[in-house]
Short mmCIF file of C-alpha atoms in Angstrom, two decimals:
data_model
loop_
_atom_site.label_atom_id
_atom_site.label_comp_id
_atom_site.label_asym_id
_atom_site.label_seq_id
_atom_site.Cartn_x
_atom_site.Cartn_y
_atom_site.Cartn_z
CA MET A 72 0.07 0.03 0.01
CA ALA A 73 0.96 3.48 -0.60
CA SER A 74 0.87 4.45 2.98
CA ALA A 75 3.68 1.93 3.75
CA ARG A 76 6.15 3.70 1.17
CA ARG A 77 8.16 6.56 2.99
CA THR A 78 7.61 10.09 1.39
CA TRP A 79 8.53 13.53 2.33
CA SER A 80 8.18 17.19 1.09
CA ILE A 81 10.98 19.55 0.05
CA PRO A 82 11.20 22.53 2.38
CA TYR A 83 11.10 26.11 0.98
CA ARG A 84 14.11 27.34 -0.71
CA PRO A 85 14.52 31.02 -2.20
CA THR A 86 15.21 31.22 -5.84
CA PRO A 87 18.76 32.08 -6.62
CA ALA A 88 19.77 34.68 -9.18
CA PHE A 89 19.78 33.52 -12.87
CA THR A 90 20.29 34.89 -16.11
CA PRO A 91 17.02 36.13 -17.48
CA THR A 92 16.23 35.58 -21.10
CA THR A 93 13.10 36.52 -23.39
CA PRO A 94 10.54 33.67 -23.63
CA ARG A 95 8.96 33.39 -27.15
CA PRO A 96 5.26 34.72 -27.25
CA PHE A 97 2.56 32.14 -27.38
CA LEU A 98 1.63 31.70 -31.02
CA PRO A 99 -2.02 32.66 -31.58
CA ILE A 100 -4.51 29.73 -32.46
CA GLN A 101 -6.58 30.35 -35.66
CA PRO A 102 -9.40 28.41 -37.18
CA TYR A 103 -8.53 26.12 -39.90
CA PRO A 104 -9.16 27.99 -43.27
CA VAL A 105 -10.67 25.02 -44.93
CA ILE A 106 -13.22 22.29 -44.09
CA LEU A 107 -11.16 19.34 -42.87
CA HIS A 108 -11.58 15.75 -44.03
CA SER A 109 -12.31 13.87 -40.57
CA PRO A 110 -10.15 10.74 -40.45
CA PRO A 111 -11.38 7.70 -38.75
CA LEU A 112 -10.01 6.34 -35.42
CA PRO A 113 -7.04 4.12 -36.07
CA THR A 114 -8.09 1.54 -33.42
CA PRO A 115 -11.48 0.04 -32.69
CA PRO A 116 -13.52 1.01 -29.65
CA ARG A 117 -12.42 -0.36 -26.36
CA LYS A 118 -14.32 -1.79 -23.43
CA ALA A 119 -14.48 0.41 -20.12
CA ILE A 120 -11.69 0.09 -17.73
CA HIS A 121 -14.07 0.46 -14.64
CA ALA A 122 -17.63 -0.28 -14.02
CA ALA A 123 -18.41 3.25 -12.90
CA TYR A 124 -16.99 4.92 -16.11
CA ALA A 125 -17.83 4.60 -19.68
CA LEU A 126 -14.80 4.95 -22.12
CA THR A 127 -14.90 6.59 -25.63
CA THR A 128 -12.05 7.92 -27.89
CA HIS A 129 -12.38 11.15 -29.82
CA LEU A 130 -10.45 13.28 -32.38
CA ILE A 131 -10.16 17.13 -32.46
CA PRO A 132 -8.19 19.22 -34.99
CA ALA A 133 -4.81 20.49 -33.54
CA ALA A 134 -3.93 23.98 -33.21
CA PHE A 135 -3.44 25.89 -36.53
CA PRO A 136 -1.14 26.95 -37.82
CA ARG A 137 1.98 24.97 -36.20
CA SER A 138 4.86 27.02 -34.84
CA VAL A 139 7.31 25.14 -36.82
CA PRO A 140 8.03 24.91 -40.49
CA ASP A 141 7.33 21.77 -42.42
CA ILE A 142 10.55 19.96 -42.62
CA PRO A 143 11.05 16.48 -44.34
CA LEU A 144 11.49 13.76 -41.83
CA PRO A 145 15.24 12.61 -41.67
CA GLU A 146 15.69 8.75 -41.95
CA ILE A 147 17.45 6.92 -39.12
CA PRO A 148 20.15 4.49 -40.39
CA SER A 149 18.99 1.01 -40.74
CA HIS A 150 19.58 -1.86 -38.27
CA SER A 151 21.16 -3.67 -41.15
CA THR A 152 23.98 -1.15 -41.05
CA PRO A 153 27.03 -2.54 -39.18
CA THR A 154 26.88 -1.63 -35.55
CA PRO A 155 30.06 0.65 -35.55
CA ASP A 156 28.87 2.64 -38.67
CA ARG A 157 25.23 2.75 -37.20
CA GLN A 158 26.23 4.14 -33.92
CA THR A 159 28.27 6.96 -35.60
CA GLN A 160 25.51 7.70 -37.95
CA VAL A 161 23.07 7.86 -35.27
CA ALA A 162 25.12 10.02 -33.19
CA SER A 163 25.61 12.36 -36.01
CA LEU A 164 21.74 12.52 -36.67
CA ALA A 165 21.11 13.24 -32.92
CA ARG A 166 23.51 16.11 -32.93
CA GLU A 167 21.84 17.43 -36.17
CA LEU A 168 18.24 17.25 -34.52
CA ILE A 169 19.53 19.15 -31.57
CA GLU A 170 21.39 21.86 -33.69
CA GLN A 171 18.33 22.24 -36.06
CA ARG A 172 16.12 22.87 -32.99
CA ALA A 173 18.67 25.34 -31.68
CA CYS A 174 18.57 27.19 -34.95
CA PHE A 175 15.04 27.48 -34.90
CA ALA A 176 15.06 28.88 -31.42
CA GLN A 177 17.45 31.40 -32.50
CA GLY A 178 15.30 32.43 -35.68
CA LYS A 179 17.78 30.88 -38.11
CA LEU A 180 15.60 28.36 -39.47
CA TYR A 181 13.45 29.57 -42.22
CA GLY A 182 10.05 28.39 -43.60
CA ASP A 183 6.61 29.21 -43.02
CA HIS A 184 4.45 27.89 -40.18
CA SER A 185 3.18 24.55 -41.34
CA GLN A 186 -0.41 24.38 -42.22
CA LYS A 187 -0.89 20.66 -42.77
CA PRO A 188 -3.78 19.41 -40.78
CA LEU A 189 -2.91 17.59 -37.70
CA TRP A 190 -5.36 15.92 -35.10
CA ASN A 191 -5.23 15.10 -31.23
CA CYS A 192 -6.58 11.93 -29.87
CA VAL A 193 -8.21 11.87 -26.59
CA ASN A 194 -10.01 9.19 -24.21
CA ARG A 195 -12.97 10.17 -22.36
CA TYR A 196 -13.72 8.34 -19.08
CA VAL A 197 -17.30 9.75 -17.75
CA ARG A 198 -18.95 8.59 -14.69
CA THR A 199 -22.15 6.75 -15.64
CA ASP A 200 -24.11 7.79 -12.58
CA ASN A 201 -22.99 11.41 -13.21
CA LEU A 202 -23.29 13.23 -9.94
CA GLY A 203 -22.84 16.71 -11.42
CA SER A 204 -19.81 18.04 -9.40
CA GLY A 205 -18.23 19.19 -12.70
CA LEU A 206 -14.65 18.14 -11.37
CA THR A 207 -12.79 17.22 -14.64
CA LEU A 208 -9.20 15.73 -14.58
CA PHE A 209 -7.06 16.17 -17.88
CA LEU A 210 -4.05 13.85 -18.18
CA ALA A 211 -1.06 14.67 -20.16
CA HIS A 212 1.55 12.16 -20.91
CA ALA A 213 5.50 12.10 -21.05
CA ASN A 214 7.48 11.84 -24.33
CA GLY A 215 7.22 8.37 -25.89
CA PHE A 216 3.93 7.20 -24.25
CA PRO A 217 0.26 6.72 -25.40
CA LYS A 218 -2.74 8.09 -23.66
CA GLU A 219 -3.59 4.69 -22.18
CA ILE A 220 -0.28 4.65 -20.03
CA TRP A 221 -2.39 6.45 -17.27
CA GLU A 222 -5.00 3.62 -17.07
CA THR A 223 -3.27 1.66 -13.92
CA MET A 224 -3.32 4.80 -12.19
CA LEU A 225 -6.96 5.64 -13.08
CA ARG A 226 -8.12 2.39 -12.01
CA SER A 227 -6.84 2.88 -8.66
CA LEU A 228 -8.16 6.36 -8.34
CA PHE A 229 -11.58 5.20 -9.50
CA ASP A 230 -11.59 2.62 -6.59
CA SER A 231 -10.61 5.41 -4.34
CA PRO A 232 -12.92 7.57 -1.89
CA ALA A 233 -12.33 10.42 -4.18
CA ALA A 234 -13.86 8.69 -7.26
CA PRO A 235 -17.37 10.09 -6.56
CA LEU A 236 -15.77 13.75 -6.92
CA VAL A 237 -14.62 12.79 -10.46
CA ASP A 238 -17.25 13.32 -13.03
CA GLU A 239 -14.90 12.97 -16.08
CA VAL A 240 -11.34 12.35 -17.16
CA TRP A 241 -9.84 13.24 -20.66
CA SER A 242 -6.47 11.51 -21.43
CA TRP A 243 -4.45 13.59 -23.99
CA GLU A 244 -2.49 12.38 -26.84
CA ALA A 245 0.10 14.80 -28.49
CA VAL A 246 -0.02 14.89 -32.34
CA HIS A 247 3.12 12.70 -32.85
CA HIS A 248 2.21 10.14 -29.98
CA GLY A 249 0.23 6.99 -29.92
CA ASP A 250 -3.12 6.80 -32.01
CA ALA A 251 -2.48 10.58 -32.97
CA ALA A 252 0.74 9.77 -34.61
CA LEU A 253 -1.00 7.00 -36.64
CA VAL A 254 -3.73 9.47 -37.74
CA ASN A 255 -0.99 12.14 -38.63
CA ALA A 256 1.72 9.85 -40.07
CA GLY A 257 1.80 11.56 -43.36
CA ASN A 258 1.75 15.30 -42.18
CA LEU A 259 4.25 15.27 -39.28
CA SER A 260 7.23 17.76 -39.50
CA GLY A 261 10.86 16.73 -38.89
CA ILE A 262 11.08 19.28 -35.95
CA VAL A 263 8.87 19.28 -32.79
CA ASP A 264 8.19 22.23 -30.69
CA TRP A 265 6.66 21.79 -27.28
CA GLN A 266 4.90 25.05 -27.49
CA ASP A 267 2.75 23.38 -30.15
CA ASN A 268 1.75 20.72 -27.53
CA ALA A 269 0.76 23.55 -25.25
CA ARG A 270 -1.23 25.14 -27.93
CA ASP A 271 -3.01 22.06 -28.76
CA ILE A 272 -4.00 21.62 -25.12
CA VAL A 273 -5.33 25.23 -25.12
CA ASN A 274 -7.23 24.47 -28.25
CA PHE A 275 -8.85 21.41 -26.95
CA LEU A 276 -9.71 23.19 -23.51
CA LEU A 277 -10.80 26.48 -25.07
CA ASN A 278 -12.60 25.17 -28.48
CA TYR A 279 -13.65 21.65 -28.10
CA LEU A 280 -14.21 20.58 -24.45
CA PRO A 281 -17.99 20.32 -24.14
CA ASP A 282 -19.60 22.74 -21.52
CA ASP A 283 -20.44 20.14 -18.95
CA THR A 284 -19.88 16.64 -18.05
CA ALA A 285 -23.55 15.57 -18.27
CA VAL A 286 -23.60 14.66 -21.82
CA SER A 287 -23.58 10.72 -21.74
CA SER A 288 -22.34 10.45 -25.37
CA LEU A 289 -20.47 12.56 -27.81
CA PRO A 290 -19.37 12.21 -31.34
CA THR A 291 -15.93 10.79 -32.40
CA HIS A 292 -14.99 14.20 -33.76
CA LEU A 293 -15.64 16.58 -31.21
CA GLU A 294 -17.63 19.73 -32.39
CA ARG A 295 -16.16 23.23 -31.90
CA VAL A 296 -17.91 25.34 -29.34
CA PRO A 297 -19.38 28.74 -30.44
CA GLU A 298 -16.66 31.37 -30.54
CA SER A 299 -18.77 33.52 -27.82
CA THR A 300 -18.07 30.31 -25.52
CA SER A 301 -14.46 30.27 -26.11
CA GLU A 302 -14.20 34.14 -25.37
CA VAL A 303 -15.97 33.54 -21.90
CA ARG A 304 -13.70 30.76 -21.02
CA THR A 305 -10.67 32.85 -21.72
CA GLU A 306 -11.86 35.58 -19.69
CA ARG A 307 -13.65 33.77 -16.88
CA GLY A 308 -13.10 30.11 -17.20
CA TYR A 309 -15.78 27.49 -17.16
CA SER A 310 -19.23 27.93 -15.92
CA ARG A 311 -20.07 24.22 -15.13
CA ARG A 312 -16.46 22.58 -14.90
CA THR A 313 -13.63 22.72 -12.36
CA LEU A 314 -10.45 21.52 -14.21
CA VAL A 315 -7.53 19.76 -12.69
CA VAL A 316 -4.49 18.99 -15.00
CA VAL A 317 -2.16 16.04 -14.11
CA GLY A 318 0.77 16.62 -16.42
CA HIS A 319 3.86 14.24 -16.27
CA SER A 320 7.36 15.32 -17.76
CA PHE A 321 6.77 16.68 -21.21
CA GLY A 322 3.04 16.85 -20.50
CA GLY A 323 3.68 18.66 -17.50
CA THR A 324 5.70 21.28 -18.86
CA SER A 325 3.25 21.88 -21.80
CA SER A 326 0.40 22.19 -19.25
CA ILE A 327 2.18 24.87 -17.25
CA LEU A 328 2.87 26.90 -20.52
CA ALA A 329 -0.83 26.54 -21.30
CA ALA A 330 -1.84 27.66 -17.88
CA LEU A 331 0.65 30.65 -18.06
CA ASN A 332 -1.26 31.99 -21.16
CA TYR A 333 -4.69 30.84 -20.27
CA PRO A 334 -5.03 30.91 -16.41
CA LYS A 335 -8.65 30.95 -16.08
CA LEU A 336 -9.10 27.69 -17.49
CA PHE A 337 -7.28 26.03 -14.89
CA SER A 338 -8.17 25.21 -11.06
CA SER A 339 -5.03 23.06 -10.33
CA LEU A 340 -1.98 21.68 -11.76
CA ILE A 341 -0.74 18.35 -10.49
CA LEU A 342 2.88 18.32 -11.88
CA VAL A 343 4.71 14.97 -12.07
CA ASP A 344 8.33 15.71 -12.41
CA PRO A 345 8.04 18.38 -15.25
CA ILE A 346 10.94 19.26 -17.27
CA ILE A 347 11.87 22.80 -16.14
CA SER A 348 15.17 24.58 -16.69
CA MET A 349 16.62 27.77 -15.42
CA ASN A 350 20.10 27.25 -17.01
CA ASP A 351 21.47 27.96 -20.42
CA LEU A 352 20.65 24.83 -22.56
CA PHE A 353 24.01 24.52 -24.23
CA VAL A 354 26.26 24.42 -21.12
CA GLU A 355 28.13 21.21 -21.45
CA GLU A 356 26.13 19.28 -18.74
CA ASN A 357 22.67 20.20 -20.12
CA TYR A 358 23.72 19.52 -23.93
CA ASP A 359 25.19 16.12 -22.92
CA HIS A 360 22.03 15.24 -21.10
CA ILE A 361 19.90 16.26 -24.05
CA TYR A 362 22.03 14.43 -26.52
CA LYS A 363 22.10 11.17 -24.59
CA LEU A 364 18.20 11.10 -24.52
CA ALA A 365 17.93 11.95 -28.24
CA PHE A 366 20.51 9.40 -29.05
CA GLY A 367 18.92 6.70 -26.96
CA ALA A 368 15.56 7.12 -28.60
CA LEU A 369 17.16 6.81 -32.25
CA VAL A 370 18.99 3.62 -31.36
CA ARG A 371 16.00 1.78 -29.46
CA ARG A 372 14.30 -1.10 -31.35
CA SER A 373 10.86 -0.20 -32.89
CA THR A 374 9.59 -3.63 -34.30
CA TRP A 375 8.96 -7.04 -32.84
CA PRO A 376 7.61 -10.45 -34.35
CA SER A 377 4.34 -9.88 -31.92
CA ARG A 378 3.23 -8.33 -28.83
CA GLU A 379 4.06 -11.46 -26.87
CA VAL A 380 7.67 -11.33 -27.99
CA ALA A 381 7.69 -7.74 -27.30
CA LEU A 382 6.46 -8.06 -23.61
CA ARG A 383 8.95 -10.78 -22.86
CA LEU A 384 11.91 -8.86 -24.08
CA PHE A 385 10.75 -5.74 -22.27
CA LYS A 386 10.62 -7.77 -19.04
CA GLN A 387 14.21 -8.75 -19.51
CA SER A 388 15.25 -4.83 -20.03
CA PRO A 389 16.75 -2.89 -17.20
CA PHE A 390 14.76 0.14 -18.45
CA PHE A 391 11.29 -1.59 -17.82
CA ALA A 392 12.33 -3.64 -14.71
CA PRO A 393 11.05 -0.77 -12.20
CA TRP A 394 7.64 -0.66 -14.01
CA HIS A 395 4.37 -1.79 -12.57
CA PRO A 396 3.54 -4.92 -14.55
CA GLU A 397 0.04 -3.60 -15.50
CA VAL A 398 1.59 -0.46 -16.97
CA LEU A 399 4.10 -2.57 -18.92
CA ARG A 400 1.21 -4.58 -20.28
CA LEU A 401 -0.70 -1.24 -21.20
CA TYR A 402 2.53 -0.10 -23.14
CA VAL A 403 2.55 -3.31 -25.09
CA ASP A 404 -1.25 -3.46 -25.91
CA TYR A 405 -1.65 0.30 -26.82
CA GLY A 406 1.75 1.70 -27.48
CA LEU A 407 2.37 -0.72 -30.24
CA THR A 408 0.51 -1.29 -33.43
CA THR A 409 0.35 -3.93 -36.13
CA ASP A 410 3.00 -3.79 -38.74
CA ILE A 411 3.56 -6.26 -41.44
CA GLY A 412 1.83 -9.66 -40.93
CA SER A 413 1.67 -10.52 -37.12
CA SER A 414 4.54 -8.09 -36.37
CA VAL A 415 4.19 -4.94 -34.26
CA LYS A 416 5.78 -1.69 -34.26
CA LEU A 417 5.81 1.52 -31.90
CA LYS A 418 3.13 3.94 -32.46
CA THR A 419 5.26 6.82 -31.45
CA THR A 420 8.48 6.41 -33.56
CA PRO A 421 11.89 6.65 -32.24
CA LEU A 422 12.44 9.61 -34.48
CA GLN A 423 9.34 11.50 -33.27
CA GLU A 424 10.64 10.64 -29.59
CA SER A 425 14.08 11.91 -30.37
CA LEU A 426 12.91 15.19 -31.89
CA THR A 427 10.82 15.70 -28.92
CA PHE A 428 13.94 15.35 -26.65
CA ALA A 429 15.88 17.59 -29.00
CA ASP A 430 13.47 20.49 -28.00
CA ALA A 431 14.64 21.63 -24.54
CA HIS A 432 13.95 25.23 -25.29
CA VAL A 433 10.28 25.44 -23.85
CA SER A 434 11.57 24.03 -20.60
CA LYS A 435 13.82 27.13 -20.40
CA ASP A 436 10.93 29.38 -21.23
CA VAL A 437 8.72 27.81 -18.47
CA GLY A 438 11.50 28.12 -15.97
CA GLU A 439 11.79 31.74 -16.93
CA LEU A 440 8.34 32.40 -16.41
CA LEU A 441 7.14 29.92 -13.64
CA ASP A 442 7.12 32.46 -10.87
CA LYS A 443 4.46 34.36 -12.96
CA LEU A 444 1.99 31.51 -13.04
CA ASP A 445 -1.50 32.84 -11.59
CA GLY A 446 -1.55 32.51 -7.89
CA SER A 447 -5.07 31.16 -7.87
CA ILE A 448 -4.00 27.90 -9.61
CA ILE A 449 -3.28 25.44 -7.02
CA LEU A 450 0.04 23.55 -7.46
CA ARG A 451 0.83 20.03 -6.38
CA TRP A 452 4.28 18.78 -7.15
CA ILE A 453 5.08 15.09 -7.33
CA ILE A 454 8.80 14.53 -7.39
CA PRO A 455 10.60 11.30 -7.89
CA ALA A 456 13.85 10.32 -6.23
CA PRO A 457 16.47 13.07 -6.52
CA SER A 458 19.32 12.45 -9.16
CA SER A 459 22.54 14.36 -9.69
CA HIS A 460 21.03 15.82 -12.91
CA THR A 461 17.66 17.00 -11.29
CA GLU A 462 18.06 17.38 -7.51
CA GLU A 463 19.06 21.09 -7.22
CA ARG A 464 16.81 22.19 -9.94
CA THR A 465 13.85 20.50 -8.41
CA GLU A 466 14.35 21.63 -4.96
CA ILE A 467 14.19 25.36 -6.41
CA ASN A 468 11.30 24.73 -8.91
CA VAL A 469 8.90 23.56 -6.56
CA TRP A 470 8.98 26.76 -4.52
CA ARG A 471 9.45 29.10 -7.54
CA ARG A 472 5.73 30.28 -7.11
CA PRO A 473 5.53 29.48 -3.54
CA SER A 474 1.82 30.59 -2.85
CA ASN A 475 -1.03 27.95 -3.02
CA ALA A 476 1.69 25.29 -3.52
CA SER A 477 2.73 21.84 -2.00
CA ASN A 478 4.80 19.06 -2.93
CA ILE A 479 5.73 15.51 -2.06
CA VAL A 480 8.93 13.41 -2.83
CA PHE A 481 8.48 9.65 -4.10
CA PRO A 482 12.02 8.21 -3.18
CA PHE A 483 10.77 4.80 -4.23
CA ALA A 484 10.37 5.92 -8.08
CA GLY A 485 12.56 7.47 -10.91
CA HIS A 486 11.31 10.04 -13.40
CA LEU A 487 8.69 7.56 -14.85
CA VAL A 488 6.54 7.97 -11.81
CA VAL A 489 3.28 7.13 -13.71
CA GLN A 490 4.87 3.84 -15.02
CA GLU A 491 6.74 2.77 -11.80
CA ALA A 492 4.38 3.87 -9.04
CA PRO A 493 0.98 4.42 -10.52
CA VAL A 494 -0.85 3.30 -7.41
CA GLU A 495 1.04 5.41 -4.98
CA LEU A 496 0.37 8.40 -7.52
CA ALA A 497 -3.38 7.61 -7.37
CA HIS A 498 -3.35 7.82 -3.91
CA ASP A 499 -1.84 11.15 -3.79
CA VAL A 500 -4.01 12.36 -6.34
CA ALA A 501 -7.09 11.04 -4.59
CA LYS A 502 -6.08 12.80 -1.27
CA PHE A 503 -5.36 16.07 -2.98
CA LEU A 504 -8.77 16.10 -4.41
CA LEU A 505 -10.63 15.10 -1.32
CA ASP A 506 -8.60 18.02 0.42
CA LYS A 507 -9.15 20.71 -2.27
CA TYR A 508 -12.59 19.65 -3.82
CA GLY A 509 -14.28 17.37 -1.14
CA SER A 510 -16.44 20.27 0.44
CA GLN A 511 -17.09 21.82 -2.99
CA ALA A 512 -18.53 18.64 -4.40
CA LYS A 513 -20.71 18.26 -1.39
CA ALA A 514 -22.09 21.67 -1.92
CA ALA A 515 -23.08 20.92 -5.53
CA LEU A 516 -25.14 17.86 -4.57
#
């Protein structure tokens, strides 16, 4: 049980002086200039994961235009290439991706904003005996994982005393991840900007999230709300919802950036080890870390003869060893898709995962702006076991905006808290919801 696992909180630490920069402005979101062809869902409907919550999957148009230009996708050297040669070629590609992203950040990468249509995919888990509290959870995943990666945590949350508070959960998928990546395969660019994921999140919350949770069924392609509704949400937030975002790593950083620009939409942010930097990205230590991640994604295996073989090999890998077994099964079931014959491959390609690691610039923008986050937004930081690369940064970040904030350290988990400690995470989320929203929900009944 989670209660048997020792945790603690990081005490207050003042923010040290750091060299300020000028974060990029948030690129405005515009309506698509043409009527879009609505693609089908790439995978069939699924059964509910819990008796109290119905499950459906939906598509929405992503934010338009993109902040990045449309760049051809580079090719990863084939696994058939002799190992030493392939290692050298992949190392060169990893550096090229990082340098390309740096050129974009410095305004040296030319090209118009991409206007290719892209789609986000979301899972909706809605309470079947809708109690009408309006409490809505929005889950934003880490780099490399599908929207279903949260479901072990969700099952535990749905079994907790906090479950009656939660009317609805939306599990998000970035355009280049999971099922969304399958839908968008022909239109993805060879450069990734985390700001676009934040803009996509805002686009959904502002323009496509239905007014309330009482609607029992929704179309596969969610309808855009009236412009007047979007304007009211921008100025005053939701009239019949209370939004709590749980964002992990890349998803947590994206969520903070969204909240910095549209604070009225957010009641709380539960931040599971988001990637935030206050330092120059190209000092040796930071560059080496980014390069290691980008290179590691490019060299990883992406195809297997079957899901059973993939699961067996994953269980033998040190990377997957700390994972909760149910989360590993979810990753095999929903992070992979059928390839040729009975073989399977990753939905999120190694290239797109590497491109995401190569963009560390938004983490610096968020680090610059964190103390300006609206004080009315409740912050709950969930931090893993400290490491040499993150410990000092994290101890500072959790108190950058000290009002209305709390934190907890999970020393029994690494950065992949959702994968390694989903039950403990669910218990902390449940306690947070009961503490912050329990009395509010009772008043609504």
